[in-house]
């Protein structure tokens, strides 16, 4: 009888629906995951005890041994052929993009989603103090003075119960009334933290904010408008994006010379929505650079 009684643990929790098993289902799954983590910790301590008997109890010696094992596993993973059958079925995309690169290659993700290390440590917004930037309320946002695409959030996505404030689909917001806005991907902080060990392919993937049940409000402009060249304009280092290639729920940006924009560390993306008299928006959850 208390399956949907939100007042047992919180006040006015959002997104409760009659077809969901309720908070007790979450509690059960959480406890199962907790037991799994405890068992994993127990196994790790047992293996650590074995390593101590083989290599001594010096922490640095044990750490070096474990790092060597980790490096070996990483090399084995990268050298092992990737199963690309599912991806290769889409010949239109992967005739231009190596599917093994998607599954084995390095990339840097510039994301607004929470929870993520990039957001929580201020890497996405290049916060000098390394602290979390909440972003700006989309309904109270003014035109960015610096001309950069801001990180924004929807207050309707926020919970009134603080204990539930952990998972949000925040986004980079492009609005018609703001004119041209830009984003540098990856930014300087991301390059510093997420150092690459392989050359940049110059492929940029843009993932849009997912709407509930894939039904977006009328004000959401379609990414396909970039192909028509009348309402939505995107450039990469000043060169126009002429079309996009769908990749699962994201889109690969393509220009006149294909999907590769050059072997460089950073790219300047510019956005413009031209639809006077409207309040059209483009909401982007993440940029991924291969």
PDB file of C-alpha atoms in Angstrom:
ATOM      1  CA  UNK A   1       0.000   0.000   0.000  1.00  0.00           C
ATOM      2  CA  UNK A   2       3.014   2.296   0.452  1.00  0.00           C
ATOM      3  CA  UNK A   3       4.469   1.562  -2.962  1.00  0.00           C
ATOM      4  CA  UNK A   4       3.739   5.097  -4.214  1.00  0.00           C
ATOM      5  CA  UNK A   5       3.805   6.868  -0.840  1.00  0.00           C
ATOM      6  CA  UNK A   6       6.458   9.502  -1.554  1.00  0.00           C
ATOM      7  CA  UNK A   7       6.188  10.997   1.924  1.00  0.00           C
ATOM      8  CA  UNK A   8       7.935   7.979   3.481  1.00  0.00           C
ATOM      9  CA  UNK A   9      11.281   9.127   2.095  1.00  0.00           C
ATOM     10  CA  UNK A  10      10.840  12.448   0.346  1.00  0.00           C
ATOM     11  CA  UNK A  11       8.506  15.298  -0.497  1.00  0.00           C
ATOM     12  CA  UNK A  12       6.964  15.771  -3.934  1.00  0.00           C
ATOM     13  CA  UNK A  13       9.290  13.480  -5.893  1.00  0.00           C
ATOM     14  CA  UNK A  14       8.815  14.006  -9.621  1.00  0.00           C
ATOM     15  CA  UNK A  15       8.292  11.491 -12.421  1.00  0.00           C
ATOM     16  CA  UNK A  16       6.226   8.970 -10.478  1.00  0.00           C
ATOM     17  CA  UNK A  17       3.913   7.022 -12.775  1.00  0.00           C
ATOM     18  CA  UNK A  18       1.409   4.268 -12.212  1.00  0.00           C
ATOM     19  CA  UNK A  19       3.180   1.740 -14.462  1.00  0.00           C
ATOM     20  CA  UNK A  20       6.480   1.888 -12.521  1.00  0.00           C
ATOM     21  CA  UNK A  21       7.022  -0.661  -9.681  1.00  0.00           C
ATOM     22  CA  UNK A  22       7.743   2.187  -7.288  1.00  0.00           C
ATOM     23  CA  UNK A  23      10.523   3.225  -4.919  1.00  0.00           C
ATOM     24  CA  UNK A  24      10.702  -0.209  -3.275  1.00  0.00           C
ATOM     25  CA  UNK A  25      11.885  -1.626  -6.605  1.00  0.00           C
ATOM     26  CA  UNK A  26      14.730   0.925  -6.617  1.00  0.00           C
ATOM     27  CA  UNK A  27      15.561   0.051  -3.013  1.00  0.00           C
ATOM     28  CA  UNK A  28      15.755  -3.665  -3.829  1.00  0.00           C
ATOM     29  CA  UNK A  29      18.017  -3.073  -6.831  1.00  0.00           C
ATOM     30  CA  UNK A  30      20.172  -0.694  -4.811  1.00  0.00           C
ATOM     31  CA  UNK A  31      20.686  -3.267  -2.081  1.00  0.00           C
ATOM     32  CA  UNK A  32      21.553  -5.966  -4.631  1.00  0.00           C
ATOM     33  CA  UNK A  33      24.130  -3.657  -6.192  1.00  0.00           C
ATOM     34  CA  UNK A  34      25.446  -2.857  -2.710  1.00  0.00           C
ATOM     35  CA  UNK A  35      25.902  -6.569  -1.921  1.00  0.00           C
ATOM     36  CA  UNK A  36      27.731  -7.015  -5.232  1.00  0.00           C
ATOM     37  CA  UNK A  37      30.111  -4.150  -4.398  1.00  0.00           C
ATOM     38  CA  UNK A  38      30.793  -5.576  -0.936  1.00  0.00           C
ATOM     39  CA  UNK A  39      31.574  -8.987  -2.451  1.00  0.00           C
ATOM     40  CA  UNK A  40      33.887  -7.337  -4.985  1.00  0.00           C
ATOM     41  CA  UNK A  41      35.674  -5.474  -2.187  1.00  0.00           C
ATOM     42  CA  UNK A  42      36.088  -8.720  -0.249  1.00  0.00           C
ATOM     43  CA  UNK A  43      37.590 -10.444  -3.298  1.00  0.00           C
ATOM     44  CA  UNK A  44      39.915  -7.496  -3.910  1.00  0.00           C
ATOM     45  CA  UNK A  45      41.200  -7.623  -0.319  1.00  0.00           C
ATOM     46  CA  UNK A  46      41.769 -11.385  -0.629  1.00  0.00           C
ATOM     47  CA  UNK A  47      43.768 -10.880  -3.855  1.00  0.00           C
ATOM     48  CA  UNK A  48      45.709  -8.031  -2.223  1.00  0.00           C
ATOM     49  CA  UNK A  49      46.656 -10.384   0.618  1.00  0.00           C
ATOM     50  CA  UNK A  50      47.941 -12.898  -1.924  1.00  0.00           C
ATOM     51  CA  UNK A  51      49.960 -10.193  -3.699  1.00  0.00           C
ATOM     52  CA  UNK A  52      51.502  -9.177  -0.378  1.00  0.00           C
ATOM     53  CA  UNK A  53      52.744 -12.718   0.185  1.00  0.00           C
ATOM     54  CA  UNK A  54      54.280 -12.789  -3.320  1.00  0.00           C
ATOM     55  CA  UNK A  55      55.667  -9.239  -3.694  1.00  0.00           C
ATOM     56  CA  UNK A  56      56.025  -7.957  -0.146  1.00  0.00           C
ATOM     57  CA  UNK A  57      54.008  -5.280   1.620  1.00  0.00           C
ATOM     58  CA  UNK A  58      55.682  -2.167   0.173  1.00  0.00           C
ATOM     59  CA  UNK A  59      52.801  -0.012  -1.197  1.00  0.00           C
ATOM     60  CA  UNK A  60      54.829   1.402  -4.101  1.00  0.00           C
ATOM     61  CA  UNK A  61      55.911  -2.061  -5.228  1.00  0.00           C
ATOM     62  CA  UNK A  62      52.314  -3.308  -5.168  1.00  0.00           C
ATOM     63  CA  UNK A  63      51.079  -0.192  -6.991  1.00  0.00           C
ATOM     64  CA  UNK A  64      53.692  -0.572  -9.735  1.00  0.00           C
ATOM     65  CA  UNK A  65      52.767  -4.224 -10.168  1.00  0.00           C
ATOM     66  CA  UNK A  66      49.043  -3.422 -10.473  1.00  0.00           C
ATOM     67  CA  UNK A  67      49.712  -0.564 -12.929  1.00  0.00           C
ATOM     68  CA  UNK A  68      51.739  -2.938 -15.130  1.00  0.00           C
ATOM     69  CA  UNK A  69      48.835  -5.391 -15.125  1.00  0.00           C
ATOM     70  CA  UNK A  70      46.415  -2.603 -16.010  1.00  0.00           C
ATOM     71  CA  UNK A  71      48.609  -1.427 -18.893  1.00  0.00           C
ATOM     72  CA  UNK A  72      48.856  -4.996 -20.172  1.00  0.00           C
ATOM     73  CA  UNK A  73      45.077  -5.384 -20.085  1.00  0.00           C
ATOM     74  CA  UNK A  74      44.642  -2.086 -21.927  1.00  0.00           C
ATOM     75  CA  UNK A  75      47.049  -3.170 -24.682  1.00  0.00           C
ATOM     76  CA  UNK A  76      45.293  -6.522 -25.009  1.00  0.00           C
ATOM     77  CA  UNK A  77      41.921  -4.787 -25.317  1.00  0.00           C
ATOM     78  CA  UNK A  78      43.120  -2.374 -28.008  1.00  0.00           C
ATOM     79  CA  UNK A  79      44.881  -5.084 -30.021  1.00  0.00           C
ATOM     80  CA  UNK A  80      41.947  -7.471 -29.967  1.00  0.00           C
ATOM     81  CA  UNK A  81      39.729  -7.097 -33.073  1.00  0.00           C
ATOM     82  CA  UNK A  82      36.457  -5.340 -32.307  1.00  0.00           C
ATOM     83  CA  UNK A  83      33.124  -6.959 -33.130  1.00  0.00           C
ATOM     84  CA  UNK A  84      31.810  -4.407 -35.635  1.00  0.00           C
ATOM     85  CA  UNK A  85      29.038  -6.420 -37.274  1.00  0.00           C
ATOM     86  CA  UNK A  86      26.205  -4.338 -35.831  1.00  0.00           C
ATOM     87  CA  UNK A  87      27.884  -1.050 -36.665  1.00  0.00           C
ATOM     88  CA  UNK A  88      28.963  -2.139 -40.134  1.00  0.00           C
ATOM     89  CA  UNK A  89      25.337  -2.773 -41.100  1.00  0.00           C
ATOM     90  CA  UNK A  90      25.025   0.978 -41.551  1.00  0.00           C
ATOM     91  CA  UNK A  91      27.183   1.242 -44.633  1.00  0.00           C
ATOM     92  CA  UNK A  92      26.236   4.863 -45.310  1.00  0.00           C
ATOM     93  CA  UNK A  93      27.999   6.051 -42.165  1.00  0.00           C
ATOM     94  CA  UNK A  94      30.827   3.575 -41.793  1.00  0.00           C
ATOM     95  CA  UNK A  95      31.917   3.733 -45.388  1.00  0.00           C
ATOM     96  CA  UNK A  96      33.323   7.096 -44.219  1.00  0.00           C
ATOM     97  CA  UNK A  97      34.112   6.256 -40.601  1.00  0.00           C
ATOM     98  CA  UNK A  98      36.036   3.241 -39.325  1.00  0.00           C
ATOM     99  CA  UNK A  99      33.741   1.410 -36.906  1.00  0.00           C
ATOM    100  CA  UNK A 100      36.764  -0.017 -35.064  1.00  0.00           C
ATOM    101  CA  UNK A 101      37.770   3.563 -34.269  1.00  0.00           C
ATOM    102  CA  UNK A 102      34.435   4.123 -32.520  1.00  0.00           C
ATOM    103  CA  UNK A 103      34.786   0.976 -30.430  1.00  0.00           C
ATOM    104  CA  UNK A 104      38.556   1.059 -29.795  1.00  0.00           C
ATOM    105  CA  UNK A 105      39.768   4.575 -30.536  1.00  0.00           C
ATOM    106  CA  UNK A 106      40.280   7.472 -28.140  1.00  0.00           C
ATOM    107  CA  UNK A 107      37.874  10.371 -27.869  1.00  0.00           C
ATOM    108  CA  UNK A 108      37.149  13.364 -25.651  1.00  0.00           C
ATOM    109  CA  UNK A 109      33.560  14.084 -24.602  1.00  0.00           C
ATOM    110  CA  UNK A 110      32.492  17.657 -23.867  1.00  0.00           C
ATOM    111  CA  UNK A 111      29.264  17.024 -21.977  1.00  0.00           C
ATOM    112  CA  UNK A 112      26.620  18.899 -19.991  1.00  0.00           C
ATOM    113  CA  UNK A 113      25.065  15.747 -18.528  1.00  0.00           C
ATOM    114  CA  UNK A 114      24.960  14.998 -14.819  1.00  0.00           C
ATOM    115  CA  UNK A 115      26.375  13.078 -13.106  1.00  0.00           C
ATOM    116  CA  UNK A 116      29.753  13.253 -14.843  1.00  0.00           C
ATOM    117  CA  UNK A 117      33.251  14.005 -13.631  1.00  0.00           C
ATOM    118  CA  UNK A 118      33.586  16.821 -16.170  1.00  0.00           C
ATOM    119  CA  UNK A 119      30.608  18.677 -14.735  1.00  0.00           C
ATOM    120  CA  UNK A 120      31.163  17.944 -11.058  1.00  0.00           C
ATOM    121  CA  UNK A 121      34.817  19.072 -11.150  1.00  0.00           C
ATOM    122  CA  UNK A 122      34.153  22.154 -13.290  1.00  0.00           C
ATOM    123  CA  UNK A 123      36.084  20.772 -16.270  1.00  0.00           C
ATOM    124  CA  UNK A 124      33.258  21.352 -18.770  1.00  0.00           C
ATOM    125  CA  UNK A 125      32.927  25.002 -17.766  1.00  0.00           C
ATOM    126  CA  UNK A 126      36.662  25.513 -17.065  1.00  0.00           C
ATOM    127  CA  UNK A 127      35.986  26.646 -13.517  1.00  0.00           C
ATOM    128  CA  UNK A 128      39.354  27.808 -12.152  1.00  0.00           C
ATOM    129  CA  UNK A 129      38.549  26.596  -8.638  1.00  0.00           C
ATOM    130  CA  UNK A 130      37.617  23.127  -9.922  1.00  0.00           C
ATOM    131  CA  UNK A 131      34.155  23.383  -8.405  1.00  0.00           C
ATOM    132  CA  UNK A 132      30.757  22.434  -9.779  1.00  0.00           C
ATOM    133  CA  UNK A 133      28.976  24.981 -11.968  1.00  0.00           C
ATOM    134  CA  UNK A 134      25.232  24.532 -11.830  1.00  0.00           C
ATOM    135  CA  UNK A 135      24.717  26.378 -15.104  1.00  0.00           C
ATOM    136  CA  UNK A 136      21.962  28.856 -15.901  1.00  0.00           C
ATOM    137  CA  UNK A 137      18.204  28.475 -15.706  1.00  0.00           C
ATOM    138  CA  UNK A 138      17.015  28.396 -19.339  1.00  0.00           C
ATOM    139  CA  UNK A 139      13.990  30.556 -18.499  1.00  0.00           C
ATOM    140  CA  UNK A 140      16.094  33.282 -16.844  1.00  0.00           C
ATOM    141  CA  UNK A 141      19.024  33.239 -19.259  1.00  0.00           C
ATOM    142  CA  UNK A 142      20.221  36.417 -20.928  1.00  0.00           C
ATOM    143  CA  UNK A 143      22.200  36.642 -24.160  1.00  0.00           C
ATOM    144  CA  UNK A 144      25.758  35.413 -23.343  1.00  0.00           C
ATOM    145  CA  UNK A 145      28.116  38.388 -23.203  1.00  0.00           C
ATOM    146  CA  UNK A 146      31.112  36.249 -24.140  1.00  0.00           C
ATOM    147  CA  UNK A 147      29.310  34.708 -27.128  1.00  0.00           C
ATOM    148  CA  UNK A 148      29.866  31.161 -25.841  1.00  0.00           C
ATOM    149  CA  UNK A 149      27.206  28.462 -25.775  1.00  0.00           C
ATOM    150  CA  UNK A 150      26.133  28.263 -22.112  1.00  0.00           C
ATOM    151  CA  UNK A 151      25.416  25.227 -19.977  1.00  0.00           C
ATOM    152  CA  UNK A 152      21.731  25.453 -19.074  1.00  0.00           C
ATOM    153  CA  UNK A 153      19.140  23.482 -17.151  1.00  0.00           C
ATOM    154  CA  UNK A 154      15.384  23.126 -17.059  1.00  0.00           C
ATOM    155  CA  UNK A 155      13.888  23.834 -13.616  1.00  0.00           C
ATOM    156  CA  UNK A 156      11.135  21.339 -14.426  1.00  0.00           C
ATOM    157  CA  UNK A 157      13.856  18.666 -14.461  1.00  0.00           C
ATOM    158  CA  UNK A 158      14.916  19.502 -10.888  1.00  0.00           C
ATOM    159  CA  UNK A 159      13.621  17.701  -7.814  1.00  0.00           C
ATOM    160  CA  UNK A 160      12.292  19.412  -4.703  1.00  0.00           C
ATOM    161  CA  UNK A 161      13.786  16.588  -2.648  1.00  0.00           C
ATOM    162  CA  UNK A 162      17.534  17.225  -2.230  1.00  0.00           C
ATOM    163  CA  UNK A 163      18.368  13.515  -1.901  1.00  0.00           C
ATOM    164  CA  UNK A 164      17.180  12.992  -5.494  1.00  0.00           C
ATOM    165  CA  UNK A 165      19.272  15.791  -6.994  1.00  0.00           C
ATOM    166  CA  UNK A 166      21.830  13.556  -8.688  1.00  0.00           C
ATOM    167  CA  UNK A 167      20.755  12.864 -12.263  1.00  0.00           C
ATOM    168  CA  UNK A 168      19.920  15.603 -14.767  1.00  0.00           C
ATOM    169  CA  UNK A 169      19.826  15.982 -18.525  1.00  0.00           C
ATOM    170  CA  UNK A 170      21.445  19.430 -18.645  1.00  0.00           C
ATOM    171  CA  UNK A 171      22.386  20.831 -22.039  1.00  0.00           C
ATOM    172  CA  UNK A 172      24.250  23.425 -24.084  1.00  0.00           C
ATOM    173  CA  UNK A 173      21.602  25.910 -25.209  1.00  0.00           C
ATOM    174  CA  UNK A 174      21.490  27.646 -28.607  1.00  0.00           C
ATOM    175  CA  UNK A 175      18.651  30.186 -28.977  1.00  0.00           C
ATOM    176  CA  UNK A 176      17.328  32.138 -31.953  1.00  0.00           C
ATOM    177  CA  UNK A 177      17.475  35.476 -30.109  1.00  0.00           C
ATOM    178  CA  UNK A 178      21.173  35.123 -29.204  1.00  0.00           C
ATOM    179  CA  UNK A 179      22.580  35.297 -32.735  1.00  0.00           C
ATOM    180  CA  UNK A 180      25.874  33.517 -33.409  1.00  0.00           C
ATOM    181  CA  UNK A 181      27.281  31.617 -30.425  1.00  0.00           C
ATOM    182  CA  UNK A 182      30.331  29.377 -30.302  1.00  0.00           C
ATOM    183  CA  UNK A 183      31.927  26.508 -28.418  1.00  0.00           C
ATOM    184  CA  UNK A 184      35.520  25.262 -28.335  1.00  0.00           C
ATOM    185  CA  UNK A 185      35.668  21.473 -28.203  1.00  0.00           C
ATOM    186  CA  UNK A 186      37.460  20.076 -26.396  1.00  0.00           C
ATOM    187  CA  UNK A 187      38.303  23.031 -24.178  1.00  0.00           C
ATOM    188  CA  UNK A 188      41.735  23.673 -22.676  1.00  0.00           C
ATOM    189  CA  UNK A 189      40.883  22.049 -19.353  1.00  0.00           C
ATOM    190  CA  UNK A 190      39.647  18.870 -21.055  1.00  0.00           C
ATOM    191  CA  UNK A 191      42.843  18.649 -23.102  1.00  0.00           C
ATOM    192  CA  UNK A 192      44.869  18.962 -19.911  1.00  0.00           C
ATOM    193  CA  UNK A 193      42.903  16.346 -17.949  1.00  0.00           C
ATOM    194  CA  UNK A 194      42.046  13.840 -20.690  1.00  0.00           C
ATOM    195  CA  UNK A 195      45.351  13.531 -22.483  1.00  0.00           C
ATOM    196  CA  UNK A 196      45.294  11.567 -25.715  1.00  0.00           C
ATOM    197  CA  UNK A 197      47.909   9.032 -26.747  1.00  0.00           C
ATOM    198  CA  UNK A 198      46.761   8.639 -30.361  1.00  0.00           C
ATOM    199  CA  UNK A 199      46.412  11.150 -33.236  1.00  0.00           C
ATOM    200  CA  UNK A 200      43.153  13.077 -33.606  1.00  0.00           C
ATOM    201  CA  UNK A 201      40.923  11.871 -36.452  1.00  0.00           C
ATOM    202  CA  UNK A 202      39.048  15.168 -36.616  1.00  0.00           C
ATOM    203  CA  UNK A 203      35.568  13.617 -36.463  1.00  0.00           C
ATOM    204  CA  UNK A 204      32.980  15.545 -34.431  1.00  0.00           C
ATOM    205  CA  UNK A 205      29.831  13.895 -33.107  1.00  0.00           C
ATOM    206  CA  UNK A 206      27.022  15.988 -31.630  1.00  0.00           C
ATOM    207  CA  UNK A 207      24.379  14.455 -29.357  1.00  0.00           C
ATOM    208  CA  UNK A 208      21.114  16.316 -28.804  1.00  0.00           C
ATOM    209  CA  UNK A 209      19.045  16.409 -25.630  1.00  0.00           C
ATOM    210  CA  UNK A 210      16.642  13.464 -25.625  1.00  0.00           C
ATOM    211  CA  UNK A 211      12.991  14.433 -25.218  1.00  0.00           C
ATOM    212  CA  UNK A 212      10.605  12.335 -23.108  1.00  0.00           C
ATOM    213  CA  UNK A 213       9.184   9.555 -25.279  1.00  0.00           C
ATOM    214  CA  UNK A 214      11.026  11.245 -28.214  1.00  0.00           C
ATOM    215  CA  UNK A 215       8.327  13.925 -28.389  1.00  0.00           C
ATOM    216  CA  UNK A 216       9.978  17.347 -28.436  1.00  0.00           C
ATOM    217  CA  UNK A 217       8.185  20.708 -28.079  1.00  0.00           C
ATOM    218  CA  UNK A 218       7.535  22.716 -31.254  1.00  0.00           C
ATOM    219  CA  UNK A 219      10.271  25.194 -30.291  1.00  0.00           C
ATOM    220  CA  UNK A 220      12.953  22.522 -30.687  1.00  0.00           C
ATOM    221  CA  UNK A 221      14.534  23.024 -34.080  1.00  0.00           C
ATOM    222  CA  UNK A 222      15.424  19.855 -35.982  1.00  0.00           C
ATOM    223  CA  UNK A 223      19.081  19.074 -36.627  1.00  0.00           C
ATOM    224  CA  UNK A 224      18.032  18.247 -40.198  1.00  0.00           C
ATOM    225  CA  UNK A 225      17.534  21.981 -40.781  1.00  0.00           C
ATOM    226  CA  UNK A 226      21.289  22.295 -41.162  1.00  0.00           C
ATOM    227  CA  UNK A 227      20.997  20.364 -44.436  1.00  0.00           C
ATOM    228  CA  UNK A 228      18.349  22.760 -45.773  1.00  0.00           C
ATOM    229  CA  UNK A 229      20.495  25.796 -44.929  1.00  0.00           C
ATOM    230  CA  UNK A 230      17.588  28.114 -44.114  1.00  0.00           C
ATOM    231  CA  UNK A 231      17.032  28.095 -40.327  1.00  0.00           C
ATOM    232  CA  UNK A 232      19.973  26.337 -38.654  1.00  0.00           C
ATOM    233  CA  UNK A 233      23.602  27.080 -39.440  1.00  0.00           C
ATOM    234  CA  UNK A 234      26.651  25.346 -37.955  1.00  0.00           C
ATOM    235  CA  UNK A 235      30.294  25.929 -38.816  1.00  0.00           C
ATOM    236  CA  UNK A 236      33.507  24.193 -37.774  1.00  0.00           C
ATOM    237  CA  UNK A 237      36.530  26.507 -37.849  1.00  0.00           C
ATOM    238  CA  UNK A 238      34.558  28.770 -40.162  1.00  0.00           C
ATOM    239  CA  UNK A 239      33.638  25.985 -42.602  1.00  0.00           C
ATOM    240  CA  UNK A 240      29.924  25.199 -42.964  1.00  0.00           C
ATOM    241  CA  UNK A 241      28.365  21.942 -41.848  1.00  0.00           C
ATOM    242  CA  UNK A 242      26.354  20.856 -44.875  1.00  0.00           C
ATOM    243  CA  UNK A 243      24.732  17.688 -43.541  1.00  0.00           C
ATOM    244  CA  UNK A 244      24.752  15.245 -40.635  1.00  0.00           C
ATOM    245  CA  UNK A 245      25.092  11.481 -40.485  1.00  0.00           C
ATOM    246  CA  UNK A 246      22.977   9.773 -37.832  1.00  0.00           C
ATOM    247  CA  UNK A 247      24.969   7.595 -35.433  1.00  0.00           C
ATOM    248  CA  UNK A 248      22.638   5.863 -33.008  1.00  0.00           C
ATOM    249  CA  UNK A 249      21.068   8.789 -31.112  1.00  0.00           C
ATOM    250  CA  UNK A 250      23.791  11.259 -32.117  1.00  0.00           C
ATOM    251  CA  UNK A 251      24.903  12.976 -35.337  1.00  0.00           C
ATOM    252  CA  UNK A 252      28.238  13.164 -37.146  1.00  0.00           C
ATOM    253  CA  UNK A 253      28.935  16.634 -38.530  1.00  0.00           C
ATOM    254  CA  UNK A 254      29.834  16.586 -42.207  1.00  0.00           C
ATOM    255  CA  UNK A 255      31.138  19.360 -44.429  1.00  0.00           C
ATOM    256  CA  UNK A 256      31.976  19.790 -48.097  1.00  0.00           C
ATOM    257  CA  UNK A 257      35.123  17.660 -47.658  1.00  0.00           C
ATOM    258  CA  UNK A 258      33.547  14.912 -45.568  1.00  0.00           C
ATOM    259  CA  UNK A 259      33.358  14.107 -41.870  1.00  0.00           C
ATOM    260  CA  UNK A 260      37.016  14.803 -41.032  1.00  0.00           C
ATOM    261  CA  UNK A 261      37.735  18.396 -40.064  1.00  0.00           C
ATOM    262  CA  UNK A 262      41.512  18.187 -39.688  1.00  0.00           C
ATOM    263  CA  UNK A 263      44.131  16.632 -37.414  1.00  0.00           C
ATOM    264  CA  UNK A 264      44.139  19.228 -34.650  1.00  0.00           C
ATOM    265  CA  UNK A 265      43.458  19.212 -30.919  1.00  0.00           C
ATOM    266  CA  UNK A 266      40.607  21.738 -30.815  1.00  0.00           C
ATOM    267  CA  UNK A 267      37.772  22.908 -33.016  1.00  0.00           C
ATOM    268  CA  UNK A 268      35.687  26.087 -32.910  1.00  0.00           C
ATOM    269  CA  UNK A 269      32.015  25.348 -33.499  1.00  0.00           C
ATOM    270  CA  UNK A 270      29.604  28.179 -34.222  1.00  0.00           C
ATOM    271  CA  UNK A 271      25.807  28.036 -34.181  1.00  0.00           C
ATOM    272  CA  UNK A 272      23.068  30.299 -35.509  1.00  0.00           C
ATOM    273  CA  UNK A 273      19.304  29.844 -35.619  1.00  0.00           C
ATOM    274  CA  UNK A 274      17.663  32.212 -38.126  1.00  0.00           C
ATOM    275  CA  UNK A 275      13.925  32.131 -37.710  1.00  0.00           C
ATOM    276  CA  UNK A 276      12.742  35.665 -36.813  1.00  0.00           C
ATOM    277  CA  UNK A 277       9.655  35.941 -34.673  1.00  0.00           C
ATOM    278  CA  UNK A 278      10.218  32.574 -33.007  1.00  0.00           C
ATOM    279  CA  UNK A 279      11.936  31.401 -29.851  1.00  0.00           C
ATOM    280  CA  UNK A 280      13.397  28.284 -31.447  1.00  0.00           C
ATOM    281  CA  UNK A 281      16.161  26.474 -29.609  1.00  0.00           C
ATOM    282  CA  UNK A 282      18.729  23.734 -30.135  1.00  0.00           C
ATOM    283  CA  UNK A 283      19.615  21.718 -27.021  1.00  0.00           C
ATOM    284  CA  UNK A 284      22.873  19.755 -27.168  1.00  0.00           C
ATOM    285  CA  UNK A 285      23.818  17.268 -24.453  1.00  0.00           C
ATOM    286  CA  UNK A 286      27.359  16.425 -25.605  1.00  0.00           C
ATOM    287  CA  UNK A 287      30.100  16.847 -28.205  1.00  0.00           C
ATOM    288  CA  UNK A 288      32.464  13.936 -28.859  1.00  0.00           C
ATOM    289  CA  UNK A 289      35.705  14.465 -30.762  1.00  0.00           C
ATOM    290  CA  UNK A 290      37.506  11.416 -32.207  1.00  0.00           C
TER     291      UNK A 290
END
